[in-house]
Coordinates of C-alpha atoms in Angstrom, one line a residue:
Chain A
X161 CA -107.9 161.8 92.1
X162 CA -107.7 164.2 95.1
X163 CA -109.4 160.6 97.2
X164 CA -107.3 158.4 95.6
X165 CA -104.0 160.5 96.4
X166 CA -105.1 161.0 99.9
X167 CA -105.8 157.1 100.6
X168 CA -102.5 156.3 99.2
X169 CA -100.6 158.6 101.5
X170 CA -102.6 156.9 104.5
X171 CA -102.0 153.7 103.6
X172 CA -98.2 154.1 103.1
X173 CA -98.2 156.5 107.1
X174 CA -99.8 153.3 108.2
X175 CA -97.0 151.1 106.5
X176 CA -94.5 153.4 107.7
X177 CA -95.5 153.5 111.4
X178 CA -96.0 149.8 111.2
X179 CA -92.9 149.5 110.0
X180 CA -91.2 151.7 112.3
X181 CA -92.9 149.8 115.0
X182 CA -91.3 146.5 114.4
X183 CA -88.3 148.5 114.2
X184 CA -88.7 149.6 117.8
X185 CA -89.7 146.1 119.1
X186 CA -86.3 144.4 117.3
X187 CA -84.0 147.6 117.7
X188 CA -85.1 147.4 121.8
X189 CA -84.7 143.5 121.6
X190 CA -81.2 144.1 120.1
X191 CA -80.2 146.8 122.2
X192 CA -80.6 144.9 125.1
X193 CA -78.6 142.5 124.1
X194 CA -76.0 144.7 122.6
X195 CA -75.8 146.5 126.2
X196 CA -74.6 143.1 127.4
X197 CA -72.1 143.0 125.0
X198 CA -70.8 146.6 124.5
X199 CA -72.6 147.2 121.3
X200 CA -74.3 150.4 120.3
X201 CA -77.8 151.3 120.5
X202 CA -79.8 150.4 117.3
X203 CA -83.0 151.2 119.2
X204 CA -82.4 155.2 118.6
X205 CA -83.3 155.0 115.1
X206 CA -85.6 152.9 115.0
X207 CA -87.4 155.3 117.6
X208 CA -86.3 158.4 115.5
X209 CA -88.2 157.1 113.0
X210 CA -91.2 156.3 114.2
X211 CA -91.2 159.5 115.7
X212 CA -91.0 161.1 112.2
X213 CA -93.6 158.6 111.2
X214 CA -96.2 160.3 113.6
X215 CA -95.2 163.9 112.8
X216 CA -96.2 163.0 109.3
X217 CA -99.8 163.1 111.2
X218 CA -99.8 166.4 112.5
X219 CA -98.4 167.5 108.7
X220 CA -101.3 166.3 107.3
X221 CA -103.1 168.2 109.8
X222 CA -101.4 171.2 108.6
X223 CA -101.6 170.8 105.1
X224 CA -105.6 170.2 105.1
X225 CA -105.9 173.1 107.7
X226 CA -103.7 175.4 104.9
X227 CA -105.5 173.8 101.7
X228 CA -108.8 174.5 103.3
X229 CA -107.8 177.9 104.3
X230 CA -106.7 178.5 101.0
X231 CA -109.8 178.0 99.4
X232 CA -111.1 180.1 101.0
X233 CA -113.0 177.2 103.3
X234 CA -111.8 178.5 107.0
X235 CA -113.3 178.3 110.1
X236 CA -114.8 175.9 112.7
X237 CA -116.2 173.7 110.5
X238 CA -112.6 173.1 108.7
X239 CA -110.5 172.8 112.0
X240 CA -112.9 169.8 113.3
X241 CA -112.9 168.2 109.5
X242 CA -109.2 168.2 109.6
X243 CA -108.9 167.1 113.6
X244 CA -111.3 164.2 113.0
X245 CA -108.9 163.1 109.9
X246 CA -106.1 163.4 112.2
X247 CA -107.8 161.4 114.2
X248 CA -109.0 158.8 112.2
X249 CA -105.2 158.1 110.8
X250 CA -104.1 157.9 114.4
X251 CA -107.2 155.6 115.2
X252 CA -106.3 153.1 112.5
X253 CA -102.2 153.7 113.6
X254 CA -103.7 152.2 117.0
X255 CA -100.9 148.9 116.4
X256 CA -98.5 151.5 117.0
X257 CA -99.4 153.8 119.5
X258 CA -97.4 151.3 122.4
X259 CA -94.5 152.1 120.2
X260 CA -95.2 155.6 120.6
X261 CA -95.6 155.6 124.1
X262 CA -92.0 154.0 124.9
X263 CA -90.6 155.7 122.3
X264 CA -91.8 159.2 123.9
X265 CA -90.1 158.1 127.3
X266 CA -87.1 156.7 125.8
X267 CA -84.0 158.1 127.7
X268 CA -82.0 157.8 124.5
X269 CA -80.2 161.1 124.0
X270 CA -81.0 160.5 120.2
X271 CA -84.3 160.1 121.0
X272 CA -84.8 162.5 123.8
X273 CA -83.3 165.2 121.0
X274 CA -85.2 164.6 118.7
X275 CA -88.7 164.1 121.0
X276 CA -88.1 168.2 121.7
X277 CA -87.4 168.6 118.0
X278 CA -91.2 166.9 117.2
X279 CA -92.6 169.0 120.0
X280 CA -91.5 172.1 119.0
X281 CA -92.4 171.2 114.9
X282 CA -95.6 169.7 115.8
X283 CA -96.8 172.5 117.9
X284 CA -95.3 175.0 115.5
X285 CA -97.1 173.0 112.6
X286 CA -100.5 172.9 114.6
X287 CA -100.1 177.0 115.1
X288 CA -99.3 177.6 111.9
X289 CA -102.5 175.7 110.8
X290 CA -104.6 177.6 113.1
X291 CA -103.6 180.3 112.3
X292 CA -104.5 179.6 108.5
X293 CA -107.7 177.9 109.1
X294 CA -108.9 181.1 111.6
X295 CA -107.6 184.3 109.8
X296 CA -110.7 185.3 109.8
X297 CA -111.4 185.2 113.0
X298 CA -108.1 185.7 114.7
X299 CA -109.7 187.3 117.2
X300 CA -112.6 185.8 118.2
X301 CA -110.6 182.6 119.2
X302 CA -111.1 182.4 123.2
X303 CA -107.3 181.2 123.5
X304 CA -104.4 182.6 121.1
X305 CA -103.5 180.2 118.3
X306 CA -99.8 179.5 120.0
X307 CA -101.4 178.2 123.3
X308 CA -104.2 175.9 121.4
X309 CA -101.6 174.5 119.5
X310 CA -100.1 173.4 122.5
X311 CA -103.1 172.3 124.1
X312 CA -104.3 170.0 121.2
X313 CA -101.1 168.7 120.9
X314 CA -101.0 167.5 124.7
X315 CA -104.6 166.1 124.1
X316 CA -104.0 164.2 121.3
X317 CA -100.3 162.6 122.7
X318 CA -102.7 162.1 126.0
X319 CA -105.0 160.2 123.8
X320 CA -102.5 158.3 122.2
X321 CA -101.3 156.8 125.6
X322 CA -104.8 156.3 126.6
X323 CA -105.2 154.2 122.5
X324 CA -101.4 152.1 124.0
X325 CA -103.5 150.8 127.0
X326 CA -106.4 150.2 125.5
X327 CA -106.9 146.5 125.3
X328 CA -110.3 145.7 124.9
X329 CA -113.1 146.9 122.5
X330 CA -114.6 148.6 125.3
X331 CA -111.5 150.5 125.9
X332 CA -111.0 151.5 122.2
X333 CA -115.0 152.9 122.9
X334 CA -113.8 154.7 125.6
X335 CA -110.9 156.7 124.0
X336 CA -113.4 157.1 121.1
X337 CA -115.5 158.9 123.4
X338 CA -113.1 161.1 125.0
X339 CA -111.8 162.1 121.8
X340 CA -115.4 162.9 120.8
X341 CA -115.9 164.9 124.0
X342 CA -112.7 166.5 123.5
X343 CA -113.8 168.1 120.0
X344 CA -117.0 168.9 121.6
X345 CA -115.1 171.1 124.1
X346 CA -113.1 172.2 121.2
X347 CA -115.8 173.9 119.6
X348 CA -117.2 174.9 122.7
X349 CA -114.0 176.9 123.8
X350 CA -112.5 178.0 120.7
X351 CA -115.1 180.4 119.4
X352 CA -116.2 181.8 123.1
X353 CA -116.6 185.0 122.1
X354 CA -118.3 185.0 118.6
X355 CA -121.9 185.9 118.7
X356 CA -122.8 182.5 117.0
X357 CA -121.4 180.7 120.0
X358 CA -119.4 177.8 119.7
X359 CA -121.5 175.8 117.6
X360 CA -120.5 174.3 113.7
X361 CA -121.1 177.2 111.4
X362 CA -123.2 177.2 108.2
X363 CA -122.7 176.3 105.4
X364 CA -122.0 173.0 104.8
X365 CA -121.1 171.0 102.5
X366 CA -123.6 168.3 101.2
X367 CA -122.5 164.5 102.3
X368 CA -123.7 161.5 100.6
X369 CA -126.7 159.7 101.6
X370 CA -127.8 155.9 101.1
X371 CA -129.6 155.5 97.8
Chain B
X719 CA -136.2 144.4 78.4
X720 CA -138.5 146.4 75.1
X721 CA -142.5 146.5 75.3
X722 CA -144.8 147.2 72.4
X723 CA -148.2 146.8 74.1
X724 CA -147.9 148.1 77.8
X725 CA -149.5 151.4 78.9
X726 CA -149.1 153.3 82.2
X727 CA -153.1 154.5 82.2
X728 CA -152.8 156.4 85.6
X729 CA -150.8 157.0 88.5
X730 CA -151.4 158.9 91.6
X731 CA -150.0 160.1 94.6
X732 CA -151.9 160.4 98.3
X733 CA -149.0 163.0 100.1
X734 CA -149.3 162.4 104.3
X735 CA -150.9 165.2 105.6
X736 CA -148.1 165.4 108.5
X737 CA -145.6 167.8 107.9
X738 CA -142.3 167.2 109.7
X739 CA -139.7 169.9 109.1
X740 CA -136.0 169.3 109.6
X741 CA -135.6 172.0 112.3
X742 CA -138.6 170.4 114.4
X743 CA -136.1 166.8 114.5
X744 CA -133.3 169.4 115.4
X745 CA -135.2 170.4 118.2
X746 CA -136.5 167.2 119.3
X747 CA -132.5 166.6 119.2
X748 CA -131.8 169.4 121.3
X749 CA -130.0 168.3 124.1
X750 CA -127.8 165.8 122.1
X751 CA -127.0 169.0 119.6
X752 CA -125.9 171.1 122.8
X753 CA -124.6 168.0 124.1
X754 CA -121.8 167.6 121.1
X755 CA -122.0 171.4 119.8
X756 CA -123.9 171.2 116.8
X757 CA -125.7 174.0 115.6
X758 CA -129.7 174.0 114.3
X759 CA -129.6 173.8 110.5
X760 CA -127.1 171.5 110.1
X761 CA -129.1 168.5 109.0
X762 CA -130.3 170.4 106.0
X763 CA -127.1 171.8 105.2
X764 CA -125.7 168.6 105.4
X765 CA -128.8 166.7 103.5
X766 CA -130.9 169.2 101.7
X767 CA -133.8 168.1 103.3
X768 CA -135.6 171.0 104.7
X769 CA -138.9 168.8 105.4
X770 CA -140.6 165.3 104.8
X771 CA -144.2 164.1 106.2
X772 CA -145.5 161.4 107.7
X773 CA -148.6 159.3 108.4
X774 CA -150.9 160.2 111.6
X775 CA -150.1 157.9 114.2
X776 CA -152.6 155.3 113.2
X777 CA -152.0 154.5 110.3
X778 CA -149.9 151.9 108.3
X779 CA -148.1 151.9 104.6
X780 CA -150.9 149.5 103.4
X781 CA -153.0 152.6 104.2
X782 CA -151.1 155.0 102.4
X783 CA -150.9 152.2 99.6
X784 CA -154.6 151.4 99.8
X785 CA -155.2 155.7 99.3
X786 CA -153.7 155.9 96.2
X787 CA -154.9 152.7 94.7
X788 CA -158.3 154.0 95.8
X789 CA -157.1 157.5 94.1
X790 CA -155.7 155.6 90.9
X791 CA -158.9 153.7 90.3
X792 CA -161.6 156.2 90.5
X793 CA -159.5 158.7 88.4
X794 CA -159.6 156.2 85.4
X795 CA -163.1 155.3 85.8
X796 CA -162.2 151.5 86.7
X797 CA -163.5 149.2 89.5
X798 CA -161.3 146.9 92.0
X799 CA -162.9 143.7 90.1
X800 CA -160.8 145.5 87.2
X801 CA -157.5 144.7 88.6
X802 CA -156.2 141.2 87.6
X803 CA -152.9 141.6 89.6
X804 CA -152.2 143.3 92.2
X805 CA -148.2 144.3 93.0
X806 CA -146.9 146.3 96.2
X807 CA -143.4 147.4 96.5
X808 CA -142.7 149.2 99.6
X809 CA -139.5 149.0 101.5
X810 CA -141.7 149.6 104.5
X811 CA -143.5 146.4 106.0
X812 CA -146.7 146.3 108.2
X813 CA -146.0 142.9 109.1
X814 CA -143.9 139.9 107.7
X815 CA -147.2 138.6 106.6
X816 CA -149.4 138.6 104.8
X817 CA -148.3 140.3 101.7
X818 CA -149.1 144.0 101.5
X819 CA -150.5 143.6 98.4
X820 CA -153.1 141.2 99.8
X821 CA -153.7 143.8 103.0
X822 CA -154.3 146.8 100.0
X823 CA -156.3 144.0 97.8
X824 CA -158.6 143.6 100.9
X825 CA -158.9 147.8 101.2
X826 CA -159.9 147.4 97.6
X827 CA -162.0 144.7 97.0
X828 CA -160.3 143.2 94.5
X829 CA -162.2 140.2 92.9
X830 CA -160.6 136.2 93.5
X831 CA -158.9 136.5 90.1
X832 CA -156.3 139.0 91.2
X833 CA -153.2 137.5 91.3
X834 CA -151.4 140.0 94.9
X835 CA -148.0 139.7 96.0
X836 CA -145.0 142.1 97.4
X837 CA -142.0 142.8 95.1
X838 CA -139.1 143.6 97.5
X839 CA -136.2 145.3 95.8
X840 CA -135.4 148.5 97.8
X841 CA -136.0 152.1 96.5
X842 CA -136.1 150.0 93.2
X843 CA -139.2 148.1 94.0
X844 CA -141.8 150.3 92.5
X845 CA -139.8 150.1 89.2
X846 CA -139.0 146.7 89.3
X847 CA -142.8 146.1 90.0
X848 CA -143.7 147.9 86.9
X849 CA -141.5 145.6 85.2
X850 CA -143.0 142.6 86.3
X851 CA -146.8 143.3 85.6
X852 CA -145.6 144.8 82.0
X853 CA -143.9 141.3 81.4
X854 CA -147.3 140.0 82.0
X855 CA -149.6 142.4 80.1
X856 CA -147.0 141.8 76.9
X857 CA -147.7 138.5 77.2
X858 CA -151.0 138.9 76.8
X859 CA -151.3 137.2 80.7
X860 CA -153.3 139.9 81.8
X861 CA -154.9 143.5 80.3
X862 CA -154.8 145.5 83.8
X863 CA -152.3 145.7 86.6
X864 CA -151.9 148.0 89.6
X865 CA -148.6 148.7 91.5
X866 CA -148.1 150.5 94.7
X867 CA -146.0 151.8 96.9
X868 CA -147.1 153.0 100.7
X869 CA -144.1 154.0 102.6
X870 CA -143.7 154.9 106.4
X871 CA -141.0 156.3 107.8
X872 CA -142.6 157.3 111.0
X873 CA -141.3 154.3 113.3
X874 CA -137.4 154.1 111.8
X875 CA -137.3 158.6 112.2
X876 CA -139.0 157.8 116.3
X877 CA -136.6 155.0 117.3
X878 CA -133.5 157.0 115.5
X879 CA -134.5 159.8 117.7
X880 CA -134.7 157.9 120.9
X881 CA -131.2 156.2 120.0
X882 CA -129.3 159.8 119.5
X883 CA -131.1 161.0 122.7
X884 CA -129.3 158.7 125.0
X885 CA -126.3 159.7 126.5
X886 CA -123.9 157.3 125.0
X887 CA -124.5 158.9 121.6
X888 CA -121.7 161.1 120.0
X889 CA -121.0 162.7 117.0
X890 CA -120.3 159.4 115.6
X891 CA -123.3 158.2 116.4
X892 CA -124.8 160.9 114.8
X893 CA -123.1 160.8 111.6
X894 CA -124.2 157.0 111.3
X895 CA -128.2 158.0 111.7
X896 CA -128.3 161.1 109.8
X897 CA -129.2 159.1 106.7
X898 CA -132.6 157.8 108.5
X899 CA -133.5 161.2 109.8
X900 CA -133.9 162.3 105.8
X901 CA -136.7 159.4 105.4
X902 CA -140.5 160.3 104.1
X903 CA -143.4 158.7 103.4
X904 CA -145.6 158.9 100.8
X905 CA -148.4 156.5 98.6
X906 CA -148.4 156.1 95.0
X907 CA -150.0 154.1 92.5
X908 CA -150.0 153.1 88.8
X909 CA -151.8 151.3 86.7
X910 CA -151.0 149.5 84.0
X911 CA -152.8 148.4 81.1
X912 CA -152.7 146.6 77.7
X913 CA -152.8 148.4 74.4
X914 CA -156.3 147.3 74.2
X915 CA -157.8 149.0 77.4
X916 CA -155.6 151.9 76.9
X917 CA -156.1 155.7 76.9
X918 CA -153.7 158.2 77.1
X919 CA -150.9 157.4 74.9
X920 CA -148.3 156.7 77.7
X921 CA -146.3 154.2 76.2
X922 CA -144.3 151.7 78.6
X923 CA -141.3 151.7 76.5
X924 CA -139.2 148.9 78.5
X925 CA -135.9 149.4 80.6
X926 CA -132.9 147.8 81.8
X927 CA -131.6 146.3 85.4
X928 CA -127.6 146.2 86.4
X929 CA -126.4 145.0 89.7
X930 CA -123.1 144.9 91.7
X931 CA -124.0 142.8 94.7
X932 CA -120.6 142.9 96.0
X933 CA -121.7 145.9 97.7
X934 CA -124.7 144.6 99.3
X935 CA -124.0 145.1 102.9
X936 CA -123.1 148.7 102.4
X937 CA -127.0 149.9 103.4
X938 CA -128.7 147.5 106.1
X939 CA -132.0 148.8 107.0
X940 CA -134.6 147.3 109.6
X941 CA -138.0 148.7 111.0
X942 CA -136.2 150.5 113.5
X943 CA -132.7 151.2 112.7
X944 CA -130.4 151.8 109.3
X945 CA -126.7 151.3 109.4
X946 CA -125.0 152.6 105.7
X947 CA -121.5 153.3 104.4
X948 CA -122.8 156.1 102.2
X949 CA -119.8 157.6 100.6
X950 CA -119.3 154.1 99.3
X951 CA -122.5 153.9 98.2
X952 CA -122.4 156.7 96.6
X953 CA -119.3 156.2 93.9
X954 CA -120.7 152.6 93.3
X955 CA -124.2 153.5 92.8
X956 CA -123.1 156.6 90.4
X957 CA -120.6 154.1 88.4
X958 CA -123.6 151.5 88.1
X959 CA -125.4 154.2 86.6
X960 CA -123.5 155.2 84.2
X961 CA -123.4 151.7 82.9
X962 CA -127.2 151.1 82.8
X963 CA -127.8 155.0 81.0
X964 CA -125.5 153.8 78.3
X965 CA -127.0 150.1 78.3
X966 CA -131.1 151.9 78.6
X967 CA -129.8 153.7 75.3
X968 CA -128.9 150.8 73.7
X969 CA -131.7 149.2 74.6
X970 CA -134.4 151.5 73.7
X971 CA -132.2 152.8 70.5
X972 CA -132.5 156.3 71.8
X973 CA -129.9 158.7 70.5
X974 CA -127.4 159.7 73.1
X975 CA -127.4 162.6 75.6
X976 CA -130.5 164.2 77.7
X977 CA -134.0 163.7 76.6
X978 CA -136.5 166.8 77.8
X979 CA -137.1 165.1 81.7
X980 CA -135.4 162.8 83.5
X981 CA -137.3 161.3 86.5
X982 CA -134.7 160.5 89.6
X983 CA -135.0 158.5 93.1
X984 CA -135.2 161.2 95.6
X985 CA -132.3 160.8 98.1
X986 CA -130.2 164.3 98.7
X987 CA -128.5 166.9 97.5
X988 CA -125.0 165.1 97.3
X989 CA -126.5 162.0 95.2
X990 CA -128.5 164.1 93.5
X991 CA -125.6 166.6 92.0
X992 CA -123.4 163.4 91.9
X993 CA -125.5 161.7 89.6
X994 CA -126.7 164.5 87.5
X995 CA -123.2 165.6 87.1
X996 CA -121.8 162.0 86.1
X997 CA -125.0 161.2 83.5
X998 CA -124.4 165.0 82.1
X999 CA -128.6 165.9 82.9
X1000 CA -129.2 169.5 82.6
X1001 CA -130.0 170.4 86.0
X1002 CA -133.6 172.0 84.8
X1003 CA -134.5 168.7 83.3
X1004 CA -134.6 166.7 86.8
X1005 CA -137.0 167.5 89.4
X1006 CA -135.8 167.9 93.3
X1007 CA -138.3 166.9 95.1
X1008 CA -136.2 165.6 98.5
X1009 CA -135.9 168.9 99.8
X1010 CA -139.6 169.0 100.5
X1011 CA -140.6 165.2 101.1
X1012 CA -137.1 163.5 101.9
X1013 CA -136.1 160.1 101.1
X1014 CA -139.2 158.4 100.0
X1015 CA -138.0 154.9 99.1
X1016 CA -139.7 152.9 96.4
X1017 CA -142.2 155.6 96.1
X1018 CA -139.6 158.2 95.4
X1019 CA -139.9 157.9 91.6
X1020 CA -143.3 157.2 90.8
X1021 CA -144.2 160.5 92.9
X1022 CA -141.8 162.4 91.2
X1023 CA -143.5 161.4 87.8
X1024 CA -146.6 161.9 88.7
X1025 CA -145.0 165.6 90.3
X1026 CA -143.8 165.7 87.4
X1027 CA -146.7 165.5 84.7
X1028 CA -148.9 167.6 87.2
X1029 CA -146.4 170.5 86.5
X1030 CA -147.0 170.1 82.6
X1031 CA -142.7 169.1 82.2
X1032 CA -144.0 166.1 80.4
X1033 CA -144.9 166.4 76.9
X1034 CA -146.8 164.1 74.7
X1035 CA -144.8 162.0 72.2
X1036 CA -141.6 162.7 73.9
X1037 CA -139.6 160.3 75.9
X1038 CA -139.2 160.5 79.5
X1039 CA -136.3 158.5 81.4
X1040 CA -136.8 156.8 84.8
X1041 CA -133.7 156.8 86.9
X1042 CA -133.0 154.8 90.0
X1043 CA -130.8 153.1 92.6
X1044 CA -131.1 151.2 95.0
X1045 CA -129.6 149.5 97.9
X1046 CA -128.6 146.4 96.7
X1047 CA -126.6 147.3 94.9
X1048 CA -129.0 147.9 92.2
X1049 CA -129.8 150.0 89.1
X1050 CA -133.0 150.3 86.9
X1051 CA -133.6 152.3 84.1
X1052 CA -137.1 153.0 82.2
X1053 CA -138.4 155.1 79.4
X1054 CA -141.9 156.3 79.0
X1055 CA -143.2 158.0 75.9
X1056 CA -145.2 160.5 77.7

C-alpha cells in the first residue's frame, strides 16, 4: 500500500510539473503579448506554480528523511536512499526542468518573491531533514546540518540547469554521472570524522534479486 | 499434471571445489568501491550471499553435469547403457551446439538408444525436465531417465567484474550487476525410473506450471552479462506463486497449508522471505542454502533436495513440495512423497 501510495504521489508531482510547465510556455506566450497591449502578467502564476510544484520534491525529501528517522532507520544509508529518490523524481521531471530554469531567473516581482520564499523553505526543509536523519550523529557530520542543507540545495538546482541543457542521451549520461559523483562526495564528506569513514554503513536492508 | 508410476531412484550433487566468498569480489572491486564510497560487506548485506563456488578454470558445465551423472549412476548400482534418455537443463551453455545432454551422454557412454536433448527453461529447467522424462516413464515410453543440471557461473561473475572496474561505472552501474555477482555453480543429477525398476519409495507425485509472459523481458541474461528489473520480478514472481501453491493443492488433492519441507529455488534473502512470507512456510520448514552457494540456477532446487534429504528433514511417506520460479516469467510446482 505504502508503494502504491508513493507511486501515486509521483505520478500526480509529474502531472503537476507538466502541467505547470505548459503553464509557463502559454502564460510567457501570453504575456508577451499582453505587454504589447497593456495587459497583466499571467506568466507569474503560472511560474509560482511550478515553483511550488518542485518544492513538493524537496518535501518528499523531508518526509522520507523524517519517516526513516522515525523508525528509527537514520544515518548515511537513509540520507543517500532519500537523495537518490529525490533524484529520481527530478530525473523523470526532466520535461520540466527548462521551465525551471526560466522560471528561477524570471524578473517577475511575483516570481522573484516567491523564488526567496522556496529558498528559504527548501533549505529549511533539507535542514530539518538532516537534522532528523543524523541525530545520531550530530556531531560527527564534517559540515553543520544548516550549511549542507544549503550546499545540496545549490547542487541539486545546479543539476537541474545542467538536466534544461541537456539535449542528447549523452548529455542526460553526463548529468547522471555528476549526480552520481556528487553522492559519492556526499558520503565522502559528510561523515569525515566518524571512525567508519565515509563509507555506507551496515546493515542493510535485503533488495530483491532476479529469480 | 498427476503420476502414479514415476520414481525419483537417486539424485546427487558434485559441489565445485572453488570457494569464492563475497568479500573476495569486494576486494577484487576495490577500487570501484572506494571509487563510489561503498563499504566491504555490502553485497551480503544487500544479498545474503556470504559465498558461492565455482569450477577450476578448465572446466565446463557439461563437466559439472557429466560428475554428478557419473555420481548418480554408480550410487544406484546402474550402468550408462541403463539410461534410455538423457535430459540436461542448465541455464549455462558450453556451446550453442551440440546439445549438452549429448556432450554429458558422450562423458557417460550412454548406449545409441538414449534418446539426449537440452530442456531450456531458466532456473525452472531442472524441474521442467523432470516433468518431461516422468511424462515418458508414465507412458510406459521408457523405464529409466537421467536429468542434469551443470551450471557455471565463472565467465558471467569475471566479465561482471571487468565491466564495474572500468571507470565509467557508477553506483548505477553497480546496482544493475549486483544480481550476477550472487551467481554459483553447482552439478546435480536425478534419475528417474518406472515403478518397476524402482527402489526407494520416492514417489513422483506430479506438479503444476503457470506462466505470465508479459513479464518476459524483465531478466535478460547472456554468457557474459545480465540486465534484470528485479523488484518487478519479484511482486510478479511471488503473485504467480501464490496461484500455482493453491493450483499444486488442487492438483495433488493435498489438504491446505505447510507440509513438513518445502524445497525452494535458491535466489536471496529478499525473495526468499518474500515468498516464504506470501505462501505462509514456517521458516524452519525451507532450507537456505544461497547464503553458502548463491544463485545456482536450474540446479538450485535439485541440490537443495538432495541437501535436504542428506540432513534427515525428509521423512518417508510424507510429502515434500518443490517450489520454483523462474525467469520467464515462469512458475512450477512438484510434490514428492519422500
Amino acid at each position: 500500500m505504502a508503494d502504491r501510495d508513493e507511486s501515486l504521489r509521483r505520478r500526480a508531482g509529474r502531472r503537476i510539473l507538466g502541467a505547470a510547465s505548459r503553464l509557463v510556455t502559454r502564460g510567457r506566450l501570453r504575456a508577451e503579448q499582453g505587454d504589447a497591449s497593456g495587459e497583466t502578467r499571467p506568466a507569474a502564476v503560472a511560474d509560482v506554480l511550478l515553483m511550488e510544484s518542485q518544492q513538493a520534491a524537496y518535501e518528499q525529501l523531508h518526509r522520507r528523511f523524517t519517516e526513516r528517522a522515525g523508525r528509527g532507520d537514520g544515518g548515511l544509508l537513509s540520507a543517500t536512499d532519500a537523495l537518490d529518490a529525490m533524484w529520481d523524481n527530478i530525473r523523470q521531471l526532466r520535461g520540466g526542468a527548462p521551465a525551471i530554469l526560466r522560471t528561477l531567473s524570471s524578473g517577475d516581482t511575483t516570481v522573484q518573491d516567491r523564488r526567496v520564499r522556496f529558498y528559504e523553505d527548501s533549505t529549511h526543509l533539507l535542514e530539518d531533514a538532516i537534522r532528523a536523519v543524523f541525530a545520531a550523529d550530530l556531531g560527527q557530520l564534517a559540515i553543520p546540518p544548516e550549511r549542507l542543507a544549503v550546499l545540496i540545495r545549490i547542487a541539486i538546482e545546479g543539476l537541474v540547469v545542467e538536466l534544461a541543457q541537456a539535449r542528447t542521451p549523452e548529455d542526460v549520461a553526463q548529468v547522471d554521472q555528476a549526480y552520481a559523483d556528487l553522492r559519492a562526495l556526499f558520503q565522502h564528506v559528510v561523515r569525515s570524522e566518524s571512525g567508519a569513514g565515509p563509507e555506507l554503513q551496515l546493515p542493510l536492508e535485503p533488495i530483491p534479486l532476479p529469480w | 499434471m498427476r503420476y502414479r508410476r514415476v520414481y525419483i531412484q537417486g539424485l546427487q550433487v558434485v559441489v565445485p571445489p572453488v570457494e569464492v566468498t563475497t568479500r573476495s569480489l569486494e576486494r577484487m572491486l576495490g577500487p570501484m568501491y572506494r571509487r563510489l564510497g561503498l563499504s566491504e560487506g555490502i553485497l551480503e548485506g544487500l544479498t545474503g550471499v556470504r559465498s558461492r563456488r565455482f569450477w577450476p578454470d578448465a572446466s565446463t558445465s557439461a563437466d559439472g553435469a557429466a560428475q554428478a551423472a557419473r555420481a548418480v549412476l554408480d550410487a544406484e548400482g546402474m550402468r550408462a547403457s541403463d539410461v534410455q534418455v538423457l535430459v540436461s537443463t542448465s541455464v549455462s551453455k558450453d556451446f550453442l551446439e551440440p546439445p549438452i545432454a549429448s556432450l554429458v551422454g558422450g562423458e557417460l557412454g550412454v548406449g545409441e538408444q538414449c534418446a539426449n536433448f537440452d530442456v531450456g527453461h531458466a532456473c525452472l529447467g531442472f524441474m521442467s525436465g523432470m516433468l518431461t522424462v516422468a511424462n515418458l516413464i508414465e507412458l510406459g515410453q521408457v523405464d529409466v531417465a537421467l536429468v542434469v543440471a551443470g551450471e557455471s557461473s565463472r565467465t558471467v561473475t569475471q566479465a561482471t567484474v571487468r565491466r564495474l572496474l572500468q571507470g565509467s561505472s557508477d553506483f548505477g552501474t553497480f546496482r544493475d550487476n549486483l544480481a550476477t555477482l550472487t551467481l554459483g555453480s553447482m552439478g546435480v543429477a536425478a534419475l528417474l525410473v518406472s515403478e518397476d525398476r524402482a527402489t526407494t519409495g520416492h514417489q513422483f507425485l506430479g506438479g503444476v506450471s503457470r506462466a505470465s509472459t508479459r513479464h518476459s523481458r524483465l531478466c535478460l541474461g547472456t554468457a557474459t552479462e545480465m540486465t534484470t528489473d528485479a523488484p518487478t520480478l519479484l511482486k510478479a514472481g511471488v503473485d504467480l506463486a501464490s496461484t500455482t501453491y493453491e493450483a499444486l493443492h488442487d492438483e495433488l488433492e493435498l489438504p491446505r497449508g505447510p507440509v513438513r519441507e518445502h524445497i525452494l529455488h535458491q535466489v536471496g534473502k529478499a525473495n526468499h522471505d518474500a515468498l516464504i512470507g506470501r505462501l505462509g512456510l514456517p521458516a524452519e520448514r525451507v532450507l537456505r542454502l544461497y547464503e553458502e552457494f548463491g544463485n545456482v540456477g536450474a540446479a538450485g532446487v535439485p541440490f537443495t533436495l538432495a541437501t535436504a534429504a542428506a540432513q534427515g528433514r525428509l521423512t518417508p511417506g510424507e510429502e515434500v513440495l518443490l517450489l520454483g520460479i523462474g525467469s520467464g516469467l515462469n512458475c512450477t510446482m512438484l510434490g514428492i512423497r519422500w
